[in-house]
Amino acid sequence: MELTRRGMIAAAAATVATGPVLAAPPRVVKIPRDWLPTEINVNEALAPGQIHVRIAQNRLYWTLGHGRAIRYVVALGAAGRNFAGTAQVARKAEWPAWTPTANMIRHEPDIYGPYAGGLPGGHARNPLGSRALYLYRQGRDTLYRIHGTPQPWTMGRKFSSGCVRLINEHVEDLYDRVPLGTTVVVA
């Protein structure tokens, strides 16, 4: 499956960016069939209406109940950068603004320092893509997100600074399914 025209325009715009955050050579991206959101069998004990992220598999599962879930391929952070545990979706945003965290700037000032003031939603260098689900634990923002990306070729890799990234069209599908208060389990 080829990306939509909108996705290709966003990906092309992202290639203009400098630095490792979003820079990549221009390319036509064909999405492999096994990267498409797919309804699959899962453990029947999983409650419906939850998100389960499996770090070792680079997969996210939206549970439907009765032993079924929709599987998405994701990009995650390098070892030691991922959120782990249970959280809730306490906020959702379309074309979200982005500001790197203080830790991101401290650990990689050359990459994130220029963006310390943040980027508006829809900006070509904004790594959050078209949608974001904000993860909270005990009422506090974890600073981790499930979000889109203008870099679909990063799926299945340890690429992000710790957030869960999906192809923009895939995060839009998930976003429409997930209500506020949804439980997210990352392991």
Coordinates of N, CA, C and O in Angstrom, one line a residue:
M1 N 0.8 -1.2 0.0 CA 0.0 0.0 0.0 C 0.9 1.2 0.0 O 1.8 1.3 0.8
E2 N 0.6 2.2 -0.8 CA 1.3 3.5 -0.8 C 0.7 4.4 0.1 O -0.5 4.4 0.3
L3 N 1.4 5.3 0.6 CA 0.9 6.4 1.5 C -0.1 7.2 0.7 O 0.0 7.4 -0.5
T4 N -1.0 7.9 1.4 CA -1.9 8.9 0.7 C -1.1 10.1 0.3 O 0.1 10.3 0.7
R5 N -1.6 10.8 -0.6 CA -1.0 12.1 -1.1 C -0.6 13.0 0.1 O 0.4 13.5 0.2
R6 N -1.6 13.1 1.1 CA -1.4 13.9 2.3 C -0.2 13.4 3.1 O 0.7 14.2 3.5
G7 N -0.1 12.1 3.2 CA 1.0 11.5 4.0 C 2.3 11.8 3.3 O 3.4 12.0 3.9
M8 N 2.3 11.6 2.0 CA 3.6 11.9 1.2 C 4.0 13.3 1.3 O 5.2 13.6 1.4
I9 N 3.1 14.2 1.2 CA 3.4 15.7 1.3 C 4.0 15.9 2.7 O 5.0 16.6 2.8
A10 N 3.4 15.4 3.8 CA 4.0 15.6 5.1 C 5.4 15.0 5.2 O 6.3 15.6 5.8
A11 N 5.5 13.8 4.7 CA 6.9 13.1 4.7 C 7.9 14.0 3.9 O 9.0 14.1 4.4
A12 N 7.5 14.5 2.8 CA 8.4 15.3 2.0 C 8.8 16.6 2.7 O 9.9 17.0 2.7
A13 N 7.8 17.2 3.3 CA 8.1 18.4 4.1 C 9.0 18.1 5.2 O 9.9 18.9 5.5
A14 N 8.9 17.0 5.8 CA 9.8 16.6 7.0 C 11.2 16.5 6.5 O 12.1 16.7 7.3
T15 N 11.4 16.1 5.3 CA 12.8 15.9 4.8 C 13.6 17.2 4.7 O 14.8 17.2 4.6
V16 N 12.9 18.3 4.7 CA 13.6 19.6 4.7 C 14.2 19.9 6.0 O 15.2 20.7 6.1
A17 N 13.7 19.3 7.1 CA 14.3 19.6 8.4 C 15.7 19.2 8.5 O 16.2 18.3 7.8
T18 N 16.4 19.8 9.4 CA 17.8 19.5 9.7 C 18.0 18.8 11.0 O 17.1 18.9 11.8
G19 N 19.0 18.0 11.1 CA 19.3 17.3 12.4 C 18.5 16.0 12.4 O 17.6 15.8 11.7
P20 N 18.9 15.1 13.3 CA 18.4 13.8 13.4 C 16.9 13.7 13.8 O 16.3 12.7 13.6
V21 N 16.3 14.8 14.4 CA 15.0 14.7 14.8 C 14.0 14.3 13.7 O 13.2 13.5 13.8
L22 N 14.2 15.0 12.6 CA 13.3 14.7 11.5 C 13.9 14.6 10.1 O 13.3 14.3 9.1
A23 N 15.2 14.8 10.1 CA 15.9 14.7 8.8 C 16.0 13.3 8.2 O 16.2 12.4 8.9
A24 N 15.7 13.2 6.9 CA 15.8 11.9 6.2 C 15.9 12.2 4.7 O 15.3 13.2 4.3
P25 N 16.5 11.4 4.0 CA 16.6 11.6 2.6 C 15.2 11.4 2.0 O 14.4 10.6 2.5
P26 N 14.8 12.2 0.9 CA 13.5 12.0 0.3 C 13.4 10.6 -0.2 O 14.3 10.0 -0.7
R27 N 12.2 10.0 0.0 CA 12.0 8.7 -0.5 C 10.5 8.4 -0.7 O 9.7 9.0 0.0
V28 N 10.1 7.6 -1.6 CA 8.8 7.1 -1.7 C 8.7 5.9 -0.8 O 9.5 5.0 -0.8
V29 N 7.7 5.9 0.1 CA 7.6 4.9 1.1 C 6.4 4.0 0.7 O 5.3 4.4 0.6
K30 N 6.7 2.7 0.6 CA 5.6 1.7 0.4 C 5.4 1.1 1.8 O 6.4 0.6 2.4
I31 N 4.2 1.1 2.3 CA 3.9 0.5 3.6 C 3.8 -1.0 3.4 O 2.9 -1.5 2.7
P32 N 4.6 -1.8 4.0 CA 4.5 -3.3 3.9 C 3.1 -3.7 4.4 O 2.6 -3.2 5.4
R33 N 2.6 -4.7 3.8 CA 1.3 -5.3 4.2 C 1.2 -5.6 5.7 O 0.2 -5.3 6.4
D34 N 2.3 -6.1 6.3 CA 2.2 -6.5 7.7 C 2.4 -5.3 8.6 O 2.3 -5.4 9.8
W35 N 2.5 -4.1 8.1 CA 2.5 -2.9 8.9 C 1.1 -2.3 9.0 O 0.9 -1.4 9.8
L36 N 0.2 -2.7 8.2 CA -1.2 -2.2 8.2 C -1.9 -2.6 9.5 O -1.7 -3.7 10.0
P37 N -2.8 -1.7 10.0 CA -3.6 -2.1 11.2 C -4.3 -3.4 10.8 O -5.0 -3.4 9.8
T38 N -4.2 -4.4 11.7 CA -4.8 -5.7 11.4 C -5.5 -6.2 12.6 O -5.0 -6.2 13.7
E39 N -6.7 -6.7 12.4 CA -7.5 -7.3 13.5 C -6.9 -8.8 13.7 O -6.8 -9.5 12.7
I40 N -6.5 -9.1 14.9 CA -5.9 -10.4 15.2 C -6.5 -11.0 16.5 O -7.2 -10.3 17.3
N41 N -6.2 -12.2 16.7 CA -6.5 -12.9 18.0 C -5.5 -12.6 19.1 O -4.3 -12.5 18.8
V42 N -6.0 -12.3 20.3 CA -5.1 -12.1 21.4 C -5.7 -12.8 22.6 O -6.7 -13.5 22.5
N43 N -5.0 -12.7 23.7 CA -5.5 -13.3 25.0 C -6.9 -12.9 25.3 O -7.2 -11.7 25.4
E44 N -7.8 -13.8 25.5 CA -9.2 -13.5 25.8 C -9.4 -12.8 27.1 O -10.4 -12.2 27.4
A45 N -8.4 -12.8 28.0 CA -8.5 -12.2 29.3 C -8.3 -10.7 29.2 O -8.6 -9.9 30.1
L46 N -7.8 -10.2 28.1 CA -7.6 -8.7 27.9 C -8.9 -8.0 27.8 O -9.7 -8.4 27.0
A47 N -9.1 -7.0 28.7 CA -10.3 -6.3 28.7 C -10.5 -5.4 27.4 O -9.5 -4.9 26.9
P48 N -11.7 -5.3 26.9 CA -11.9 -4.4 25.7 C -11.6 -3.0 26.0 O -11.8 -2.5 27.2
G49 N -11.2 -2.2 25.0 CA -11.1 -0.8 25.2 C -9.8 -0.4 25.9 O -9.8 0.7 26.5
Q50 N -8.8 -1.1 25.7 CA -7.5 -0.8 26.3 C -6.4 -0.8 25.2 O -6.6 -1.4 24.2
I51 N -5.3 0.0 25.5 CA -4.1 0.0 24.6 C -3.1 -0.8 25.3 O -2.8 -0.6 26.5
H52 N -2.4 -1.8 24.6 CA -1.3 -2.5 25.2 C -0.2 -2.3 24.2 O -0.3 -2.6 23.0
V53 N 1.0 -1.8 24.7 CA 2.2 -1.6 23.9 C 3.2 -2.6 24.3 O 3.5 -2.7 25.5
R54 N 3.7 -3.4 23.4 CA 4.7 -4.4 23.6 C 6.0 -3.9 23.1 O 6.3 -3.9 21.9
I55 N 6.9 -3.4 24.0 CA 8.2 -2.8 23.6 C 9.0 -3.7 22.8 O 9.6 -3.4 21.7
A56 N 9.2 -5.0 23.2 CA 10.0 -5.9 22.5 C 9.5 -6.2 21.1 O 10.3 -6.6 20.2
Q57 N 8.3 -6.1 20.8 CA 7.7 -6.4 19.5 C 7.5 -5.2 18.6 O 7.2 -5.3 17.5
N58 N 7.6 -4.0 19.2 CA 7.3 -2.7 18.5 C 5.9 -2.8 17.9 O 5.6 -2.5 16.8
R59 N 5.0 -3.2 18.8 CA 3.6 -3.3 18.4 C 2.7 -2.7 19.5 O 3.0 -2.7 20.7
L60 N 1.6 -2.1 19.0 CA 0.5 -1.6 19.9 C -0.8 -2.3 19.5 O -1.1 -2.6 18.4
Y61 N -1.5 -2.7 20.6 CA -2.8 -3.4 20.4 C -3.9 -2.6 21.0 O -3.9 -2.3 22.2
W62 N -5.0 -2.4 20.3 CA -6.2 -1.8 20.7 C -7.2 -3.0 20.9 O -7.6 -3.6 19.9
T63 N -7.5 -3.3 22.2 CA -8.3 -4.5 22.5 C -9.8 -4.3 22.2 O -10.3 -3.2 22.6
L64 N -10.4 -5.2 21.5 CA -11.8 -5.2 21.1 C -12.7 -6.0 22.0 O -13.9 -5.9 22.0
G65 N -12.1 -6.9 22.8 CA -12.8 -7.9 23.6 C -13.0 -9.2 22.8 O -12.7 -9.3 21.6
H66 N -13.4 -10.2 23.5 CA -13.6 -11.6 23.0 C -12.4 -12.1 22.3 O -12.5 -12.8 21.2
G67 N -11.2 -11.8 22.8 CA -10.0 -12.3 22.3 C -9.5 -11.7 21.0 O -8.8 -12.3 20.2
R68 N -10.0 -10.4 20.7 CA -9.6 -9.8 19.4 C -9.0 -8.4 19.8 O -9.3 -7.8 20.8
A69 N -8.1 -7.9 18.9 CA -7.5 -6.6 19.0 C -7.1 -6.2 17.6 O -6.9 -7.0 16.7
I70 N -6.9 -4.9 17.5 CA -6.3 -4.3 16.3 C -4.8 -4.1 16.6 O -4.5 -3.4 17.6
R71 N -3.9 -4.6 15.7 CA -2.5 -4.5 15.9 C -1.9 -3.4 15.0 O -2.3 -3.4 13.8
Y72 N -1.1 -2.6 15.6 CA -0.4 -1.5 14.9 C 1.1 -1.7 15.0 O 1.5 -2.0 16.1
V73 N 1.9 -1.4 14.0 CA 3.3 -1.4 14.1 C 3.7 0.0 14.5 O 3.2 1.0 14.1
V74 N 4.6 0.1 15.5 CA 5.0 1.4 16.1 C 6.6 1.5 16.1 O 7.3 0.5 16.0
A75 N 7.0 2.7 16.3 CA 8.4 3.0 16.6 C 8.5 3.4 18.0 O 7.6 4.1 18.5
L76 N 9.5 3.0 18.7 CA 9.6 3.3 20.2 C 11.0 3.9 20.4 O 11.8 4.0 19.5
G77 N 11.3 4.2 21.7 CA 12.6 4.8 22.0 C 13.6 3.7 22.2 O 13.4 2.5 22.4
A78 N 14.9 4.2 22.2 CA 16.0 3.3 22.5 C 15.9 2.8 23.9 O 15.2 3.4 24.7
A79 N 16.7 1.8 24.2 CA 16.7 1.2 25.6 C 16.8 2.3 26.6 O 17.7 3.2 26.5
G80 N 16.0 2.2 27.7 CA 16.1 3.2 28.7 C 15.3 4.5 28.5 O 15.2 5.4 29.4
R81 N 14.7 4.7 27.3 CA 14.0 5.9 27.0 C 12.5 5.7 27.0 O 11.7 6.7 27.0
N82 N 12.0 4.5 27.1 CA 10.6 4.2 27.0 C 9.8 4.3 28.3 O 10.4 4.0 29.3
F83 N 8.6 4.8 28.2 CA 7.7 4.7 29.4 C 7.4 3.2 29.6 O 7.3 2.5 28.6
A84 N 7.3 2.8 30.8 CA 6.8 1.4 31.1 C 5.8 1.5 32.3 O 6.0 2.3 33.2
G85 N 4.8 0.7 32.2 CA 3.8 0.7 33.2 C 2.4 1.0 32.7 O 2.2 0.8 31.5
T86 N 1.6 1.5 33.6 CA 0.2 1.7 33.3 C -0.1 3.2 33.4 O 0.4 3.9 34.3
A87 N -0.8 3.7 32.4 CA -1.2 5.2 32.4 C -2.6 5.3 31.8 O -3.2 4.2 31.4
Q88 N -3.1 6.5 31.8 CA -4.4 6.7 31.1 C -4.3 7.8 30.1 O -3.5 8.7 30.3
V89 N -5.1 7.7 29.1 CA -5.2 8.8 28.1 C -6.0 9.9 28.7 O -7.2 9.8 29.0
A90 N -5.4 11.0 29.1 CA -6.1 12.1 29.8 C -6.3 13.3 28.9 O -7.0 14.3 29.2
R91 N -5.7 13.3 27.7 CA -5.8 14.4 26.7 C -5.6 13.9 25.4 O -4.8 12.9 25.2
K92 N -6.3 14.4 24.4 CA -6.1 14.1 23.0 C -6.0 15.4 22.2 O -6.6 16.4 22.6
A93 N -5.2 15.4 21.2 CA -5.0 16.6 20.4 C -4.8 16.3 18.9 O -4.1 15.3 18.6
E94 N -5.5 17.0 18.0 CA -5.2 17.0 16.6 C -4.2 18.0 16.2 O -4.3 19.1 16.7
W95 N -3.2 17.6 15.4 CA -2.1 18.5 15.0 C -1.6 19.2 16.2 O -1.6 20.4 16.3
P96 N -1.1 18.4 17.2 CA -0.6 19.0 18.5 C 0.7 19.8 18.3 O 1.5 19.5 17.5
A97 N 0.8 20.8 19.2 CA 2.1 21.6 19.3 C 3.0 20.7 20.0 O 2.6 19.7 20.7
W98 N 4.3 20.9 19.9 CA 5.4 20.1 20.5 C 6.5 21.0 21.1 O 6.9 22.0 20.5
T99 N 6.9 20.7 22.3 CA 8.0 21.3 22.9 C 8.9 20.1 23.5 O 8.4 19.3 24.2
P100 N 10.2 20.1 23.2 CA 11.0 19.0 23.8 C 11.1 19.2 25.3 O 11.0 20.3 25.8
T101 N 11.2 18.1 26.0 CA 11.3 18.1 27.4 C 12.7 18.6 27.8 O 13.6 18.6 27.0
A102 N 12.8 19.0 29.1 CA 14.1 19.5 29.6 C 15.1 18.4 29.5 O 16.3 18.6 29.2
N103 N 14.7 17.1 29.8 CA 15.7 16.0 29.6 C 16.2 15.8 28.2 O 17.3 15.5 28.0
M104 N 15.3 16.0 27.3 CA 15.7 15.8 25.9 C 16.7 16.9 25.5 O 17.7 16.6 24.9
I105 N 16.5 18.1 26.0 CA 17.4 19.2 25.7 C 18.7 19.0 26.4 O 19.8 19.2 25.8
R106 N 18.7 18.5 27.7 CA 19.9 18.3 28.4 C 20.7 17.2 27.8 O 21.9 17.3 27.7
H107 N 20.1 16.1 27.4 CA 20.8 15.0 26.9 C 21.3 15.2 25.4 O 22.4 14.6 25.0
E108 N 20.6 15.9 24.6 CA 21.0 16.1 23.2 C 20.7 17.6 22.9 O 19.8 17.9 22.0
P109 N 21.5 18.5 23.4 CA 21.3 19.9 23.2 C 21.4 20.4 21.7 O 20.7 21.3 21.3
D110 N 22.3 19.7 21.0 CA 22.4 20.1 19.6 C 21.2 19.8 18.8 O 20.8 20.5 17.8
I111 N 20.5 18.7 19.1 CA 19.3 18.3 18.4 C 18.1 19.0 18.9 O 17.3 19.6 18.1
Y112 N 17.9 19.1 20.2 CA 16.6 19.6 20.7 C 16.7 21.1 21.1 O 15.6 21.7 21.2
G113 N 17.9 21.6 21.5 CA 18.0 23.0 21.9 C 17.3 24.0 21.0 O 16.6 24.9 21.5
P114 N 17.5 23.9 19.7 CA 16.9 24.9 18.8 C 15.4 24.9 18.8 O 14.8 25.9 18.4
Y115 N 14.8 23.9 19.4 CA 13.3 23.8 19.4 C 12.8 24.0 20.9 O 11.6 23.7 21.1
A116 N 13.6 24.5 21.8 CA 13.2 24.7 23.2 C 12.0 25.5 23.3 O 11.2 25.4 24.2
G117 N 11.7 26.4 22.4 CA 10.5 27.3 22.4 C 9.3 26.6 21.9 O 8.2 27.1 21.9
G118 N 9.5 25.4 21.3 CA 8.3 24.6 20.8 C 8.0 24.8 19.3 O 8.6 25.8 18.7
L119 N 7.2 24.0 18.8 CA 6.8 24.1 17.4 C 5.2 24.0 17.4 O 4.7 23.1 18.1
P120 N 4.6 24.8 16.5 CA 3.1 24.6 16.4 C 2.7 23.3 15.7 O 3.5 22.7 15.0
G121 N 1.5 22.9 16.0 CA 1.0 21.8 15.3 C 1.0 21.9 13.8 O 0.8 23.1 13.3
G122 N 1.3 20.9 13.1 CA 1.3 20.9 11.6 C 2.6 21.5 11.0 O 2.8 21.4 9.8
H123 N 3.5 21.9 11.9 CA 4.8 22.4 11.4 C 5.6 21.2 10.8 O 5.6 20.1 11.4
A124 N 6.3 21.4 9.8 CA 7.1 20.4 9.1 C 8.1 19.7 10.0 O 8.4 18.5 9.8
R125 N 8.6 20.4 11.0 CA 9.6 19.8 11.9 C 9.0 19.3 13.2 O 9.7 18.8 14.1
N126 N 7.7 19.4 13.4 CA 7.0 18.9 14.6 C 6.9 17.4 14.5 O 6.2 16.8 13.7
P127 N 7.6 16.6 15.4 CA 7.6 15.2 15.4 C 6.3 14.5 15.8 O 6.2 13.3 15.7
L128 N 5.4 15.2 16.4 CA 4.2 14.6 16.9 C 3.2 14.2 15.8 O 2.2 13.5 16.1
G129 N 3.4 14.7 14.6 CA 2.5 14.3 13.5 C 1.1 14.8 13.7 O 0.8 15.9 14.3
S130 N 0.1 14.1 13.1 CA -1.3 14.5 13.0 C -2.1 14.4 14.3 O -3.1 15.1 14.4
R131 N -1.8 13.5 15.2 CA -2.6 13.3 16.4 C -1.7 12.9 17.5 O -0.6 12.3 17.3
A132 N -2.2 13.1 18.8 CA -1.4 12.7 19.9 C -2.4 12.3 21.1 O -3.4 13.0 21.2
L133 N -2.1 11.2 21.7 CA -2.8 10.8 22.9 C -1.8 11.0 24.1 O -0.6 10.5 24.1
Y134 N -2.2 11.8 25.1 CA -1.3 12.2 26.2 C -1.4 11.2 27.4 O -2.6 11.1 27.8
L135 N -0.4 10.6 27.8 CA -0.4 9.6 28.9 C -0.2 10.3 30.2 O 0.8 11.0 30.4
Y136 N -1.1 10.0 31.1 CA -1.0 10.5 32.5 C -1.1 9.3 33.5 O -1.7 8.3 33.2
R137 N -0.4 9.5 34.6 CA -0.4 8.5 35.7 C -0.7 9.3 37.0 O -0.1 10.2 37.3
Q138 N -1.7 8.8 37.6 CA -2.2 9.4 38.9 C -2.4 10.9 38.7 O -2.0 11.7 39.6
G139 N -3.0 11.2 37.6 CA -3.4 12.6 37.4 C -2.2 13.5 36.9 O -2.4 14.7 36.7
R140 N -1.0 13.0 36.7 CA 0.1 13.8 36.3 C 0.6 13.4 34.9 O 0.7 12.2 34.6
D141 N 1.0 14.4 34.2 CA 1.5 14.1 32.8 C 2.8 13.4 32.9 O 3.7 13.8 33.6
T142 N 2.9 12.2 32.2 CA 4.1 11.5 32.1 C 5.1 12.1 31.2 O 6.3 11.7 31.2
L143 N 4.7 13.0 30.3 CA 5.5 13.6 29.2 C 5.7 12.6 28.1 O 6.4 12.9 27.1
Y144 N 5.0 11.4 28.1 CA 5.1 10.5 27.0 C 3.7 10.5 26.3 O 2.7 10.8 26.9
R145 N 3.8 10.3 25.0 CA 2.7 10.4 24.1 C 2.6 9.2 23.2 O 3.6 8.5 22.9
I146 N 1.4 8.9 22.7 CA 1.2 8.0 21.6 C 0.9 9.0 20.5 O -0.1 9.7 20.6
H147 N 1.7 9.0 19.4 CA 1.5 10.1 18.4 C 1.9 9.6 17.0 O 2.5 8.6 16.8
G148 N 1.5 10.5 16.1 CA 1.9 10.2 14.7 C 3.3 10.6 14.4 O 4.0 11.0 15.3
T149 N 3.7 10.4 13.1 CA 5.0 10.8 12.7 C 5.0 11.1 11.2 O 4.3 10.4 10.5
P150 N 5.8 12.1 10.8 CA 6.0 12.3 9.4 C 7.1 11.4 8.8 O 7.5 11.6 7.7
Q151 N 7.6 10.4 9.6 CA 8.6 9.5 9.1 C 8.1 8.1 9.2 O 8.5 7.3 10.1
P152 N 7.3 7.6 8.3 CA 6.7 6.3 8.4 C 7.8 5.2 8.3 O 7.5 4.1 8.7
W153 N 8.9 5.5 7.7 CA 9.9 4.4 7.5 C 10.6 4.0 8.8 O 11.3 3.1 8.9
T154 N 10.3 4.8 9.9 CA 10.9 4.4 11.2 C 10.1 3.3 12.0 O 10.5 2.9 13.0
M155 N 8.9 2.9 11.5 CA 8.1 1.9 12.1 C 8.9 0.6 12.4 O 9.8 0.3 11.5
G156 N 8.7 0.0 13.5 CA 9.3 -1.3 13.8 C 10.7 -1.1 14.3 O 11.4 -2.1 14.6
R157 N 11.1 0.2 14.6 CA 12.5 0.4 15.1 C 12.5 1.1 16.4 O 11.5 1.7 16.8
K158 N 13.6 1.2 17.0 CA 13.8 2.0 18.2 C 14.4 3.3 17.8 O 15.6 3.4 17.5
F159 N 13.5 4.3 17.6 CA 13.9 5.5 16.9 C 13.6 6.8 17.7 O 14.3 7.7 17.6
S160 N 12.5 6.7 18.5 CA 12.0 8.0 19.1 C 12.8 8.3 20.4 O 13.6 7.5 20.8
S161 N 12.4 9.4 21.0 CA 13.0 9.7 22.3 C 12.2 9.0 23.5 O 12.3 9.4 24.6
G162 N 11.3 8.1 23.1 CA 10.6 7.4 24.2 C 9.1 7.3 23.9 O 8.4 6.4 24.5
C163 N 8.6 8.2 23.1 CA 7.1 8.1 22.8 C 6.8 6.9 21.9 O 7.7 6.4 21.2
V164 N 5.6 6.6 21.8 CA 5.1 5.6 20.9 C 4.6 6.3 19.6 O 3.7 7.1 19.6
R165 N 5.3 6.0 18.5 CA 5.0 6.7 17.2 C 4.3 5.7 16.2 O 4.7 4.5 16.1
L166 N 3.3 6.2 15.6 CA 2.6 5.5 14.5 C 2.6 6.3 13.2 O 2.8 7.5 13.3
I167 N 2.4 5.6 12.1 CA 2.2 6.3 10.8 C 1.0 7.2 11.0 O 0.0 6.8 11.7
N168 N 1.0 8.4 10.5 CA 0.0 9.4 10.7 C -1.4 8.8 10.4 O -2.3 9.0 11.3
E169 N -1.6 8.2 9.3 CA -2.9 7.6 9.0 C -3.4 6.6 10.1 O -4.5 6.4 10.4
H170 N -2.4 5.8 10.6 CA -2.7 4.8 11.6 C -3.0 5.4 13.0 O -4.0 5.0 13.6
V171 N -2.3 6.5 13.4 CA -2.7 7.2 14.6 C -4.0 7.9 14.5 O -4.8 8.0 15.5
E172 N -4.4 8.3 13.3 CA -5.7 8.9 13.1 C -6.8 7.9 13.3 O -7.8 8.2 14.0
D173 N -6.6 6.7 12.9 CA -7.5 5.6 13.1 C -7.6 5.3 14.6 O -8.8 5.2 15.1
L174 N -6.5 5.1 15.2 CA -6.5 4.8 16.7 C -7.2 6.0 17.5 O -8.0 5.7 18.4
Y175 N -6.8 7.2 17.1 CA -7.3 8.4 17.8 C -8.9 8.4 17.8 O -9.5 8.7 18.9
D176 N -9.4 8.1 16.7 CA -10.9 8.0 16.6 C -11.5 7.0 17.4 O -12.7 7.1 17.8
R177 N -10.8 5.9 17.8 CA -11.4 4.8 18.5 C -11.2 5.0 20.0 O -12.0 4.4 20.8
V178 N -10.2 5.8 20.5 CA -9.8 5.8 21.9 C -10.5 7.0 22.6 O -10.2 8.1 22.3
P179 N -11.3 6.7 23.6 CA -11.9 7.8 24.4 C -10.9 8.2 25.5 O -10.0 7.5 25.9
L180 N -11.2 9.4 26.1 CA -10.4 9.8 27.2 C -10.6 8.8 28.4 O -11.7 8.3 28.5
G181 N -9.6 8.6 29.2 CA -9.7 7.7 30.3 C -9.3 6.3 29.9 O -9.2 5.4 30.8
T182 N -8.9 6.0 28.7 CA -8.5 4.7 28.3 C -7.2 4.3 29.0 O -6.3 5.1 29.1
T183 N -7.2 3.1 29.4 CA -6.0 2.5 30.1 C -5.0 2.1 29.0 O -5.3 1.5 28.0
V184 N -3.7 2.5 29.3 CA -2.6 2.1 28.4 C -1.6 1.4 29.3 O -1.2 1.8 30.3
V185 N -1.2 0.2 28.8 CA -0.3 -0.7 29.5 C 0.9 -0.8 28.5 O 0.8 -1.3 27.4
V186 N 2.1 -0.4 29.0 CA 3.3 -0.5 28.2 C 4.3 -1.4 28.9 O 4.6 -1.2 30.1
A187 N 4.7 -2.5 28.2 CA 5.6 -3.5 28.9 C 6.5 -4.0 27.8 O 6.2 -4.1 26.7

